[in-house]
Amino acid sequence: MGLFDKFRKPSRPEALDVSAPAGTVLAPVAGDVITLENVPDPVFSSGVMGRGCGIEPTGEVVYAPVAGMLSAIGAPNYHAVGIIGDDGAEILIHVGVDTVEMRGDGFTVFGEKGVHVRAGEPLLSFSKKR
């Protein structure tokens, strides 16, 4: 690793060749699915944020689980992505527990608010080591 390598932004991963028919939400990251009740954050596990599941990630890239408009991404919430699907579904992808305090450290955002994405496009990457 060279002196300036830590300042270099990671390259954007390739998009996945997937599609999500209306009413279908794909897994946004590779990993093991857990029930919402087993997510170790009461805001989510209580269901107050809506229906969903947790994923214990094996990968470090979050992909769009549906086609739609990015409603929230980037500063100050690098750890979360909001998407309004083409079918009207509102989707929140929240990466990690207590990641708000990280203030973006370990996250790289590839999308922009207001941009339309296709299912399978990379949205952000994160470091599981942090």
C-alpha positions in Angstrom: 0.0 0.0 0.0 1.4 3.3 -1.1 1.3 6.6 0.9 -1.7 8.0 -1.0 -3.7 4.7 -1.4 -5.8 5.4 1.7 -7.1 8.6 0.1 -8.1 6.8 -3.1 -11.9 6.2 -3.5 -12.7 2.5 -4.1 -13.8 1.7 -7.7 -17.4 1.2 -8.3 -18.3 -2.5 -8.4 -20.0 -3.9 -11.5 -23.8 -4.0 -11.5 -25.5 -7.4 -11.0 -27.5 -8.8 -13.9 -30.8 -9.2 -12.1 -34.3 -7.9 -12.3 -37.0 -7.6 -9.7 -40.6 -7.9 -10.9 -43.1 -5.5 -9.3 -43.8 -6.5 -5.7 -40.4 -8.3 -5.4 -37.6 -7.0 -3.3 -34.2 -8.7 -3.8 -31.6 -9.1 -1.0 -29.4 -6.0 -1.2 -26.3 -7.7 0.1 -24.9 -11.2 0.1 -25.3 -12.9 3.5 -27.5 -14.9 5.9 -31.1 -13.7 6.4 -32.4 -13.4 9.9 -35.9 -12.5 11.1 -36.6 -8.9 11.9 -37.3 -9.9 15.6 -33.6 -11.1 15.8 -32.1 -7.9 14.6 -30.1 -6.5 17.6 -31.6 -3.0 17.3 -35.0 -2.4 19.0 -35.9 0.3 16.5 -36.0 -2.3 13.8 -36.7 -5.5 15.7 -39.9 -4.0 17.2 -41.3 -3.4 13.7 -41.8 0.3 14.2 -39.9 1.0 10.9 -42.1 -1.5 9.1 -41.8 -5.1 7.8 -38.4 -6.5 6.8 -35.6 -8.7 7.7 -32.0 -8.5 8.7 -29.0 -9.9 6.8 -25.7 -10.9 8.4 -23.5 -9.9 5.5 -20.8 -12.0 3.9 -20.2 -9.3 1.2 -19.4 -5.7 1.6 -21.4 -4.1 -1.3 -25.0 -3.0 -1.1 -27.0 -3.3 -4.4 -30.3 -1.8 -5.3 -33.0 -4.5 -4.4 -35.5 -2.9 -6.8 -35.6 -0.4 -9.6 -36.6 3.1 -8.3 -35.6 6.5 -7.2 -33.0 7.1 -4.5 -34.8 9.1 -1.9 -31.9 9.1 0.7 -28.2 8.3 0.2 -24.9 9.8 1.3 -24.2 12.6 3.8 -25.0 12.6 6.6 -26.3 9.0 6.6 -23.7 7.1 4.7 -24.9 3.9 6.4 -28.5 4.0 5.0 -30.2 4.2 1.7 -33.8 5.0 0.9 -35.5 3.9 -2.4 -39.0 4.6 -3.7 -39.5 1.6 -6.0 -41.1 2.0 -9.4 -44.1 0.2 -8.0 -44.4 2.8 -5.1 -42.8 0.6 -2.4 -40.7 2.6 0.1 -37.5 0.7 1.1 -35.0 1.5 3.7 -31.6 -0.3 3.7 -29.8 0.3 7.0 -26.2 -1.1 7.2 -25.0 -2.2 10.7 -25.9 -1.5 14.2 -24.7 1.8 15.8 -23.3 2.9 12.5 -24.6 6.4 12.8 -21.7 7.2 15.1 -19.2 6.2 12.4 -20.1 9.4 10.4 -19.4 7.7 7.1 -16.1 6.1 8.1 -15.8 2.8 6.3 -18.5 3.6 3.8 -18.3 4.6 0.1 -21.4 5.8 -1.6 -21.9 5.2 -5.3 -25.4 6.7 -5.9 -27.0 10.2 -5.6 -30.3 11.3 -4.2 -32.9 11.8 -6.9 -31.3 9.4 -9.3 -33.2 6.4 -10.8 -31.4 3.1 -10.3 -32.0 -0.4 -11.7 -32.2 -3.5 -9.5 -28.6 -4.8 -9.0 -26.8 -1.4 -9.3 -24.2 -0.9 -6.6 -25.3 1.7 -4.0 -22.6 1.7 -1.4 -19.8 -0.4 0.0 -18.8 -0.8 3.6 -16.0 -2.4 5.7 -17.0 -5.2 7.9 -13.8 -4.7 9.9 -15.0 -1.3 11.3 
